[in-house]
Coordinates of C-alpha atoms (C1' of nucleotides) in Angstrom, one line a residue:
Chain N
M4 CA 62.3 146.5 144.0
D5 CA 65.3 144.9 142.3
Q6 CA 64.8 146.7 139.0
V7 CA 66.0 145.1 135.8
P8 CA 69.2 147.0 135.1
F9 CA 69.3 148.9 131.9
E10 CA 72.9 147.8 131.7
T11 CA 71.8 144.3 130.7
P12 CA 70.2 144.7 127.3
A13 CA 67.4 142.3 126.6
S14 CA 66.9 143.3 123.0
L15 CA 69.7 141.2 121.7
L16 CA 70.6 138.8 124.5
R17 CA 67.8 136.5 123.5
P18 CA 68.0 132.9 122.3
V19 CA 69.8 132.5 119.0
R20 CA 67.7 129.4 118.4
H21 CA 64.3 128.4 119.7
G22 CA 64.7 124.7 120.4
N23 CA 66.3 122.3 118.0
A24 CA 66.1 122.3 114.2
F25 CA 63.6 119.6 114.2
E26 CA 61.1 121.5 116.4
E27 CA 61.7 124.7 114.6
T28 CA 61.0 123.0 111.3
I29 CA 57.7 121.6 112.6
E30 CA 56.7 124.9 113.9
R31 CA 57.5 126.7 110.7
L32 CA 55.6 124.2 108.6
L33 CA 52.6 124.3 110.9
Q34 CA 52.6 128.1 110.8
T35 CA 52.7 128.0 107.0
I36 CA 49.7 125.7 106.9
K37 CA 47.7 127.5 109.6
L38 CA 48.3 130.8 107.9
G39 CA 46.8 129.4 104.8
L40 CA 49.9 130.0 102.7
F41 CA 49.5 126.5 101.7
A42 CA 45.8 125.8 101.4
A43 CA 44.1 122.5 102.0
G44 CA 45.0 120.1 99.2
D45 CA 48.0 122.1 98.1
K46 CA 51.2 120.3 97.3
L47 CA 54.3 121.2 99.2
P48 CA 57.5 121.7 97.4
P49 CA 59.6 118.5 97.0
E50 CA 61.6 117.6 100.1
R51 CA 64.9 118.5 98.5
E52 CA 63.7 122.0 97.6
L53 CA 61.9 122.6 100.9
S54 CA 64.8 121.5 103.0
E55 CA 67.0 124.0 101.2
Q56 CA 64.5 126.8 101.5
L57 CA 64.2 126.1 105.2
G58 CA 68.0 125.9 105.6
V59 CA 67.7 122.5 107.2
S60 CA 69.0 119.1 106.1
R61 CA 66.6 116.8 104.3
A62 CA 66.8 114.3 107.1
T63 CA 65.6 116.8 109.6
L64 CA 62.9 118.1 107.3
R65 CA 61.7 114.5 106.8
E66 CA 61.5 114.0 110.6
A67 CA 59.4 117.0 110.8
L68 CA 57.2 116.0 107.9
A69 CA 56.7 112.6 109.5
E70 CA 55.4 114.2 112.6
L71 CA 53.0 116.4 110.7
Q72 CA 51.9 113.3 108.8
K73 CA 51.3 111.4 112.0
A74 CA 49.3 114.3 113.3
G75 CA 47.2 114.4 110.2
Y76 CA 48.3 117.7 108.8
V77 CA 49.8 116.4 105.6
E78 CA 49.5 113.3 103.4
V79 CA 52.3 111.8 101.4
Q80 CA 52.2 110.1 98.0
R81 CA 55.3 108.4 96.5
G82 CA 56.5 108.2 93.0
R83 CA 56.8 110.7 90.2
Y84 CA 54.0 113.3 90.4
G85 CA 53.7 112.3 94.0
G86 CA 54.6 114.6 96.9
T87 CA 53.5 115.9 100.2
Y88 CA 50.0 117.4 100.3
V89 CA 48.3 119.5 102.9
A90 CA 45.4 117.5 104.3
L91 CA 42.0 118.4 103.0
K92 CA 40.7 118.4 106.5
L93 CA 43.0 119.8 109.1
P94 CA 43.0 118.3 112.6
A95 CA 41.3 120.5 115.2
G96 CA 43.9 122.3 117.2
R97 CA 43.3 121.0 120.7
G98 CA 44.0 124.6 122.0
K99 CA 42.8 125.8 125.4
G100 CA 45.7 123.8 126.9
T101 CA 47.3 126.8 128.5
A102 CA 46.1 130.1 129.7
L103 CA 46.9 133.4 128.0
D104 CA 50.0 135.1 129.0
P105 CA 49.0 138.8 129.3
A106 CA 52.5 140.0 128.4
E107 CA 52.5 137.9 125.2
V108 CA 49.1 139.1 124.3
D109 CA 50.0 142.7 124.8
D110 CA 53.3 142.3 122.9
A111 CA 51.8 140.5 120.0
L112 CA 48.9 142.9 119.6
A113 CA 51.1 146.0 120.0
F114 CA 53.6 144.7 117.5
R115 CA 50.9 143.8 115.1
S116 CA 49.3 147.2 115.2
V117 CA 52.6 148.7 114.3
L118 CA 53.2 146.4 111.4
E119 CA 49.9 145.9 109.6
P120 CA 48.6 149.4 109.3
A121 CA 52.1 150.5 108.0
A122 CA 52.0 147.6 105.5
A123 CA 48.6 148.6 104.3
S124 CA 49.8 152.2 103.9
L125 CA 52.9 151.1 102.0
A126 CA 50.9 148.9 99.8
A127 CA 48.6 151.8 98.9
R128 CA 51.6 153.9 98.0
A129 CA 53.2 151.2 95.9
K130 CA 52.8 151.0 92.2
L131 CA 51.1 147.7 91.9
S132 CA 51.3 145.6 88.8
A133 CA 48.1 144.2 87.2
R134 CA 49.0 140.8 88.5
E135 CA 49.4 142.1 92.1
R136 CA 46.1 143.8 92.0
R137 CA 44.5 140.7 90.7
H138 CA 46.1 138.6 93.4
L139 CA 44.9 141.0 96.0
L140 CA 41.3 140.8 94.7
D141 CA 41.5 137.0 94.4
T142 CA 42.6 136.7 98.0
L143 CA 39.9 139.0 99.1
A144 CA 37.3 137.0 97.3
D145 CA 38.7 133.8 98.8
V146 CA 38.3 135.0 102.3
A147 CA 34.9 136.5 101.6
T148 CA 33.5 133.3 100.3
A149 CA 35.1 131.0 102.9
P150 CA 32.9 129.0 105.2
A151 CA 33.2 129.9 108.9
E152 CA 35.2 126.8 109.9
L153 CA 38.1 127.7 107.7
Y154 CA 37.8 131.4 107.8
R155 CA 40.9 132.0 109.9
P156 CA 43.5 130.6 107.5
K157 CA 41.9 132.4 104.6
D158 CA 41.8 135.6 106.6
A159 CA 45.4 135.2 107.6
R160 CA 46.4 134.7 104.0
F161 CA 44.7 137.9 103.1
H162 CA 46.6 139.8 105.7
V163 CA 49.9 138.4 104.6
A164 CA 49.0 139.1 101.0
V165 CA 48.5 142.8 101.9
A166 CA 51.8 142.8 103.7
E167 CA 53.6 141.3 100.7
L168 CA 52.4 144.1 98.5
A169 CA 54.2 146.6 100.7
G170 CA 57.5 145.7 99.0
S171 CA 59.5 144.9 102.1
P172 CA 60.2 141.2 102.5
S173 CA 61.3 141.8 106.1
L174 CA 58.0 143.5 106.8
A175 CA 56.0 140.7 105.2
A176 CA 57.9 138.1 107.2
A177 CA 57.3 140.0 110.4
V178 CA 53.6 140.3 109.7
A179 CA 53.4 136.6 109.0
D180 CA 55.2 135.8 112.2
V181 CA 53.1 138.0 114.4
R182 CA 49.9 136.7 112.8
A183 CA 51.0 133.2 113.6
R184 CA 51.5 134.2 117.2
I185 CA 48.1 135.7 117.3
N186 CA 46.6 132.6 115.8
D187 CA 48.2 130.6 118.6
L188 CA 46.6 132.9 121.1
L189 CA 43.2 132.7 119.5
D190 CA 43.4 128.9 119.6
R191 CA 43.5 129.1 123.4
I192 CA 40.2 130.9 123.9
P193 CA 36.7 129.6 123.6
F194 CA 35.4 129.8 120.0
L195 CA 33.0 132.7 119.4
E196 CA 31.0 132.9 116.2
P197 CA 32.8 135.7 114.5
N198 CA 31.0 138.5 112.7
L199 CA 32.2 137.5 109.2
E200 CA 30.2 140.1 107.4
H201 CA 31.6 142.9 109.4
S202 CA 35.1 141.6 108.9
N203 CA 34.6 141.2 105.2
R204 CA 33.3 144.7 104.9
Q205 CA 36.5 145.9 106.6
H206 CA 38.6 143.8 104.2
Q207 CA 36.8 145.4 101.3
R208 CA 37.5 148.9 102.7
I209 CA 41.2 148.1 103.0
V210 CA 41.4 146.7 99.5
D211 CA 39.5 149.7 98.0
A212 CA 41.9 152.1 99.7
I213 CA 45.0 150.2 98.5
L214 CA 43.8 150.0 94.9
R215 CA 42.8 153.6 95.0
G216 CA 46.3 154.6 96.3
D217 CA 44.8 156.2 99.4
D218 CA 47.5 155.4 101.9
E219 CA 46.0 157.2 104.9
E220 CA 42.7 155.5 104.4
A221 CA 44.3 152.2 104.0
R222 CA 46.2 152.6 107.3
Q223 CA 43.1 153.7 109.1
A224 CA 41.0 150.9 107.7
M225 CA 43.6 148.4 108.8
E226 CA 43.8 149.9 112.3
D227 CA 40.1 149.7 112.7
H228 CA 40.1 146.2 111.5
L229 CA 42.6 145.1 114.0
L230 CA 40.7 146.5 117.0
G231 CA 38.4 143.5 116.9
T232 CA 41.0 140.9 117.7
A233 CA 42.6 143.2 120.2
S234 CA 39.6 143.6 122.3
L235 CA 38.6 140.0 121.8
L236 CA 41.9 138.8 123.2
H237 CA 42.0 141.4 125.9
G238 CA 38.5 140.4 126.9
F239 CA 39.9 137.0 127.9
L240 CA 42.7 138.2 130.0
G241 CA 40.4 138.1 132.9
P242 CA 39.8 140.8 135.5
G243 CA 42.2 143.6 136.1
E244 CA 41.0 145.7 133.3
E245 CA 37.5 147.0 132.7
R246 CA 35.8 145.4 129.7
S247 CA 32.6 146.7 128.3
E248 CA 31.6 144.0 125.9
I249 CA 32.9 140.9 124.1
P250 CA 33.5 141.8 120.5
T251 CA 33.1 139.3 117.8
Q252 CA 35.4 140.2 115.0
P253 CA 37.4 137.3 113.8
N254 CA 40.7 139.1 113.4
Chain V
M121 CA 58.9 136.8 82.3
D122 CA 58.7 133.8 84.5
Q123 CA 56.9 135.5 87.4
V124 CA 57.4 134.3 90.9
P125 CA 54.1 132.4 91.5
F126 CA 52.1 133.7 94.4
E127 CA 51.4 130.1 95.2
T128 CA 54.9 129.8 96.7
P129 CA 54.8 131.9 99.8
A130 CA 58.2 133.4 100.5
S131 CA 57.1 134.9 103.8
L132 CA 57.5 131.8 105.8
L133 CA 59.6 129.5 103.6
R134 CA 62.7 131.1 104.7
P135 CA 65.7 129.6 106.5
V136 CA 64.9 128.4 110.0
R137 CA 68.5 129.0 110.9
H138 CA 71.1 131.3 109.5
G139 CA 74.3 129.2 109.5
N140 CA 75.3 127.1 112.4
A141 CA 75.0 127.9 116.1
F142 CA 78.6 129.0 116.3
E143 CA 78.3 131.5 113.5
E144 CA 75.0 132.8 114.8
T145 CA 76.5 133.3 118.2
I146 CA 79.4 135.3 116.9
E147 CA 77.0 137.4 114.8
R148 CA 74.7 138.1 117.8
L149 CA 77.6 139.1 120.1
L150 CA 79.1 141.3 117.4
Q151 CA 75.8 143.0 116.9
T152 CA 75.4 143.6 120.6
I153 CA 78.8 145.2 120.8
K154 CA 78.4 147.2 117.6
L155 CA 75.0 148.5 118.7
G156 CA 76.7 149.8 121.9
L157 CA 74.5 147.7 124.1
F158 CA 77.7 146.7 125.7
A159 CA 80.0 149.7 125.7
A160 CA 83.7 149.6 125.5
G161 CA 85.2 148.3 128.7
D162 CA 81.9 146.7 129.9
K163 CA 82.0 143.3 131.3
L164 CA 79.9 140.6 129.6
P165 CA 77.8 138.3 131.7
P166 CA 79.6 135.1 132.9
E167 CA 79.8 132.4 130.2
R168 CA 77.4 130.2 132.1
E169 CA 74.8 133.0 132.1
L170 CA 75.4 134.2 128.6
S171 CA 75.2 130.8 127.1
E172 CA 71.8 130.3 128.7
Q173 CA 70.5 133.7 127.5
L174 CA 71.6 132.9 124.0
G175 CA 70.2 129.5 124.1
V176 CA 73.4 127.9 123.2
S177 CA 75.8 125.5 125.0
R178 CA 78.7 126.9 126.9
A179 CA 81.1 125.1 124.6
T180 CA 79.6 126.8 121.5
L181 CA 79.5 130.2 123.2
R182 CA 83.2 129.7 124.2
E183 CA 84.1 129.0 120.6
A184 CA 82.4 132.2 119.5
L185 CA 84.1 134.2 122.3
A186 CA 87.5 132.8 121.3
E187 CA 86.9 134.1 117.8
L188 CA 85.9 137.5 119.1
Q189 CA 89.0 137.6 121.3
K190 CA 91.2 136.6 118.4
A191 CA 89.7 139.4 116.4
G192 CA 90.3 141.9 119.2
Y193 CA 86.7 142.6 120.2
V194 CA 86.9 141.3 123.7
E195 CA 89.5 140.6 126.3
V196 CA 89.4 137.9 128.9
Q197 CA 90.6 137.8 132.5
R198 CA 90.6 134.6 134.5
G199 CA 89.9 134.1 138.2
R200 CA 87.3 135.5 140.5
Y201 CA 86.3 139.0 139.5
G202 CA 87.6 138.2 136.1
G203 CA 85.4 137.9 133.1
T204 CA 85.1 138.8 129.5
Y205 CA 85.4 142.5 128.7
V206 CA 84.5 144.5 125.6
A207 CA 87.8 145.8 124.2
L208 CA 88.4 149.5 124.9
K209 CA 89.4 150.1 121.4
L210 CA 87.3 148.1 118.9
P211 CA 89.0 146.8 115.7
A212 CA 88.2 148.8 112.6
G213 CA 85.6 147.0 110.6
R214 CA 87.4 146.3 107.4
G215 CA 84.1 147.0 105.5
K216 CA 83.8 147.9 101.9
G217 CA 84.4 144.3 101.1
T218 CA 81.2 143.8 99.2
A219 CA 79.0 146.1 97.3
L220 CA 75.6 147.3 98.5
D221 CA 72.7 145.1 97.5
P222 CA 69.9 147.5 96.5
A223 CA 67.2 145.1 97.6
E224 CA 68.7 144.8 101.0
V225 CA 69.1 148.5 101.3
D226 CA 65.6 149.2 100.4
D227 CA 64.2 146.5 102.6
A228 CA 66.2 147.5 105.6
L229 CA 65.3 151.2 105.2
A230 CA 61.7 150.5 104.6
F231 CA 61.4 148.2 107.5
R232 CA 63.2 150.6 109.7
S233 CA 61.0 153.5 108.8
V234 CA 58.0 151.4 109.8
L235 CA 59.4 150.4 113.1
E236 CA 61.2 153.4 114.6
P237 CA 58.6 156.1 114.1
A238 CA 56.0 153.8 115.6
A239 CA 58.3 153.0 118.5
A240 CA 58.8 156.7 119.2
S241 CA 55.1 157.3 119.0
L242 CA 54.4 154.4 121.4
A243 CA 57.1 155.6 123.8
A244 CA 55.5 159.0 123.9
R245 CA 52.1 157.5 124.7
A246 CA 53.5 155.3 127.4
K247 CA 53.5 156.2 131.1
L248 CA 57.2 156.3 131.7
S249 CA 58.7 155.8 135.1
A250 CA 61.1 158.3 136.5
R251 CA 63.8 155.7 136.0
E252 CA 62.9 155.3 132.4
R253 CA 62.9 159.0 131.8
R254 CA 66.3 159.3 133.4
H255 CA 67.7 156.4 131.3
L256 CA 66.4 158.1 128.2
L257 CA 68.1 161.3 129.1
D258 CA 71.3 159.5 130.1
T259 CA 71.4 157.8 126.7
L260 CA 70.7 161.1 125.0
A261 CA 73.6 162.8 126.8
D262 CA 75.9 159.9 126.1
V263 CA 75.4 160.1 122.4
A264 CA 75.6 163.9 122.4
T265 CA 78.9 163.9 124.0
A266 CA 80.4 161.0 122.1
P267 CA 83.5 161.7 120.0
A268 CA 83.0 161.2 116.3
E269 CA 84.9 157.9 116.0
L270 CA 82.5 156.1 118.4
Y271 CA 79.4 158.0 117.5
R272 CA 77.7 155.2 115.7
P273 CA 77.4 152.7 118.6
K274 CA 76.2 155.5 121.0
D275 CA 73.7 156.5 118.4
A276 CA 72.5 153.0 117.9
R277 CA 72.1 152.6 121.6
F278 CA 70.0 155.7 121.8
H279 CA 67.7 154.4 119.1
V280 CA 67.3 151.0 120.8
A281 CA 66.7 152.8 124.1
V282 CA 63.8 154.6 122.5
A283 CA 62.4 151.4 121.1
E284 CA 62.6 149.7 124.5
L285 CA 60.4 152.4 126.0
A286 CA 57.6 151.5 123.6
G287 CA 56.7 148.6 125.8
S288 CA 56.8 145.8 123.2
P289 CA 59.8 143.5 123.5
S290 CA 59.2 142.2 120.0
L291 CA 59.3 145.7 118.6
A292 CA 62.5 146.5 120.5
A293 CA 64.1 143.4 119.2
A294 CA 63.1 144.2 115.7
V295 CA 64.5 147.7 115.9
A296 CA 67.8 146.4 117.2
D297 CA 67.9 143.8 114.4
V298 CA 67.2 146.2 111.7
R299 CA 69.6 148.7 113.1
A300 CA 72.3 146.1 113.1
R301 CA 71.6 145.4 109.4
I302 CA 71.9 149.1 108.6
N303 CA 75.1 149.3 110.5
D304 CA 76.5 146.6 108.3
L305 CA 75.4 148.5 105.3
L306 CA 77.0 151.7 106.5
D307 CA 80.2 149.8 107.1
R308 CA 80.4 149.2 103.4
I309 CA 80.3 152.7 102.2
P310 CA 83.1 155.3 102.4
F311 CA 83.2 157.2 105.6
L312 CA 81.6 160.7 105.5
E313 CA 82.1 163.1 108.3
P314 CA 78.6 163.1 109.7
N315 CA 76.8 166.2 110.8
L316 CA 76.8 165.3 114.5
E317 CA 75.2 168.6 115.6
H318 CA 72.3 168.2 113.3
S319 CA 71.8 164.6 114.4
N320 CA 72.0 165.6 118.1
R321 CA 69.4 168.3 117.6
Q322 CA 67.1 165.7 116.1
H323 CA 67.7 163.4 119.0
Q324 CA 66.8 166.2 121.4
R325 CA 63.6 166.9 119.5
I326 CA 62.6 163.2 119.7
V327 CA 63.3 163.0 123.4
D328 CA 61.4 166.3 124.1
A329 CA 58.4 165.0 122.3
I330 CA 58.5 161.6 124.1
L331 CA 58.8 163.2 127.5
R332 CA 56.1 165.6 126.7
G333 CA 53.9 162.8 125.6
D334 CA 53.4 164.2 122.2
D335 CA 53.2 161.0 120.1
E336 CA 52.6 162.6 116.8
E337 CA 55.5 164.9 117.1
A338 CA 57.7 162.1 118.3
R339 CA 56.8 160.0 115.3
Q340 CA 57.4 162.9 113.0
A341 CA 60.7 163.8 114.6
M342 CA 61.9 160.2 114.2
E343 CA 60.8 160.1 110.6
D344 CA 62.7 163.2 109.8
H345 CA 65.7 161.8 111.6
L346 CA 65.7 158.7 109.6
L347 CA 65.7 160.5 106.3
G348 CA 69.4 161.2 106.6
T349 CA 70.6 157.6 106.6
A350 CA 68.0 156.7 103.9
S351 CA 69.3 159.2 101.4
L352 CA 72.9 158.6 102.4
L353 CA 72.6 154.9 101.6
H354 CA 70.5 155.5 98.5
G355 CA 73.2 157.8 97.3
F356 CA 75.6 155.0 97.2
L357 CA 73.4 152.7 95.2
G358 CA 75.0 154.1 92.1
P359 CA 73.1 155.4 89.0
G360 CA 69.6 154.4 88.2
E361 CA 68.0 156.9 90.5
E362 CA 68.5 160.6 90.5
R363 CA 70.3 162.0 93.5
S364 CA 70.5 165.6 94.3
E365 CA 73.2 165.7 97.0
I366 CA 75.1 163.6 99.4
P367 CA 73.6 164.0 102.8
T368 CA 75.7 163.7 105.9
Q369 CA 73.5 162.7 108.8
P370 CA 75.0 159.8 110.6
N371 CA 71.9 157.8 111.1
Chain J
dT12 C1' 54.1 98.0 77.0
dT13 C1' 58.2 99.9 78.3
dT14 C1' 60.9 103.6 79.8
dC15 C1' 62.4 106.9 82.9
dA16 C1' 62.5 111.1 85.5
dA17 C1' 60.7 113.0 89.7
dT18 C1' 59.5 112.0 93.8
dG19 C1' 59.6 110.0 98.8
dG20 C1' 62.3 106.4 101.7
dA21 C1' 66.4 104.7 104.0
dC22 C1' 71.0 104.2 105.4
dT23 C1' 76.0 105.7 106.6
dA24 C1' 79.9 108.5 107.9
dT25 C1' 81.1 112.8 109.5
dT26 C1' 80.6 117.1 111.8
dT27 C1' 78.4 120.0 115.1
dT28 C1' 76.3 120.8 119.4
dT29 C1' 75.2 119.6 123.8
dA30 C1' 75.4 118.4 128.9
dG31 C1' 78.1 117.3 132.3
dT32 C1' 82.3 117.2 135.0
dC33 C1' 86.4 118.6 136.6
dC34 C1' 90.6 121.8 136.5
dA35 C1' 93.1 126.4 137.0
dC36 C1' 93.4 130.9 138.2
dT37 C1' 92.5 135.1 140.8
dG38 C1' 91.6 138.6 144.3
dG39 C1' 89.0 139.9 148.2
dC40 C1' 88.1 138.3 152.9
dT41 C1' 89.0 136.2 157.2
Chain A
dA158 C1' 99.0 133.9 155.0
dG159 C1' 95.5 131.1 153.6
dC160 C1' 90.8 130.3 152.2
dC161 C1' 87.4 130.1 148.9
dA162 C1' 83.8 131.6 145.8
dG163 C1' 83.4 133.0 141.2
dT164 C1' 85.3 133.1 137.1
dG165 C1' 87.4 131.1 132.5
dG166 C1' 89.6 126.6 130.5
dA167 C1' 89.5 121.9 129.1
dC168 C1' 87.9 117.3 128.3
dT169 C1' 84.5 113.4 127.4
dA170 C1' 80.5 110.9 126.0
dA171 C1' 76.2 111.4 124.0
dA172 C1' 72.9 113.4 121.0
dA173 C1' 71.5 116.1 117.0
dA174 C1' 72.2 117.5 112.4
dT175 C1' 74.4 117.3 108.0
dA176 C1' 75.9 115.8 103.4
dG177 C1' 76.0 112.3 100.5
dT178 C1' 74.5 108.1 98.4
dC179 C1' 71.5 104.7 96.9
dC180 C1' 66.8 102.4 96.8
dA181 C1' 61.6 102.2 95.8
dT182 C1' 57.6 103.8 93.7
dT183 C1' 54.8 105.9 90.5
dG184 C1' 52.5 107.5 86.3
dA185 C1' 53.0 110.1 82.2
dA186 C1' 55.2 109.8 77.8
dA187 C1' 57.3 107.3 74.2

DNA sequence: TTTCAATGGACTATTTTTAGTCCACTGGCT
DNA sequence: AGCCAGTGGACTAAAAATAGTCCATTGAAA
């Protein structure tokens, strides 16, 4: 059987860096855009700021931005009041290139279902400022009124917004990361018209619970909401597990 | 008030790399040792293997190992059947150098209390192999019989072992990371003789629940167990919050 | 109309990191 | 006794990344 020995701990003997700085920077910026943290048309921070925030030299950042520009994700304007702007129309992710890795699907979904319900619960328990409540409602409205073709980034932004209210930056970052992983997985399966109304009702239920301070309901609402993506992705893992139907929730 | 604008998302605009490869490699190896994933006297993987696992060139890994050797964390033997060994007696962390950052304390504790109870719950729900059960019991026994001066690494190893049973590598990695952060925090406060017996009883309760498949009890037991560290660290954040007593649980 | 500050663009020297190669040492095996 | 495979040790050339500096462009403000 040649079992993996417990003596060799995988938990920390993993890559310190994932590729070179250039690739990591591209990846991070792409995630930020695809998660809707910068919406279409938004201006990115100036290069000098952004390079500092990303912990990378300006030269490297510029290489990454040049790639994104070439690929059509951002547009650049020079001069004062210029800057780098997220393209109004994002290029279609070519997706479907590679098959789903079942281990990655299971891991991402499991991790997500640990993080997001907990975040919702913490958000409900937190004392939210008026501004935070407003922001949550804004984000909710934004996703509710989004047209289908850009539902996913708005939806992702809503989920990250919830996580940010939980008060733990690490948790928010982890939620954003795992959501980006799930977006990548979703990009690889055929597009199904999602049931936006159902999803929006679930979002509303989550927000209601958070604003009401009902942490258990918030957790439960988020758990329910995540089931959609879970079975959607599992449904495309092919045979080996029994599937009853193909669900249509978008996230 | 100059509020942080929600328009600038902090969740993903964070450093892509934390220092240079050399520093990150030292950090990772130190964590691995301090978490007890390599116990005192254990042999590390050969440099060629380790450098690949860490995603770093052998030259960089060797620089890091040289530092650890100089600091007394590892010892090196040349020749066949030689290798790099974790020192039998680890140097005392000089600690107490810097004060606790309340935000870091809160973040680490909050994140941890999301991850570990969930991991315990998942482990209880998982179908564990005989080998996994044995490993869990071994690790439990190892921490229970550890002398006080090296209780912390054994304890950390137990917690990571639980997380690894949850079946999500991401979750296990996150647990290991956050535990390392908490270890660093604990290094900065005066040493209090921990109540090892109490801690061991809690460990036993967690293991019992997992082996019994009682996921709710496992979650609850882990939550209770984490309260000790939480109030211990909060107790050292100084005034500003009311503290009733100084708890003594070691983790 | 002119100015000028904020922005992207470009270049250089230096440092870090890598991949590859060969050397040196050691202890079990033949 | 000698071999030799597996280990750490050391060096080189190349590539990647950084810090620093200066240039080019722009549009609002004076």
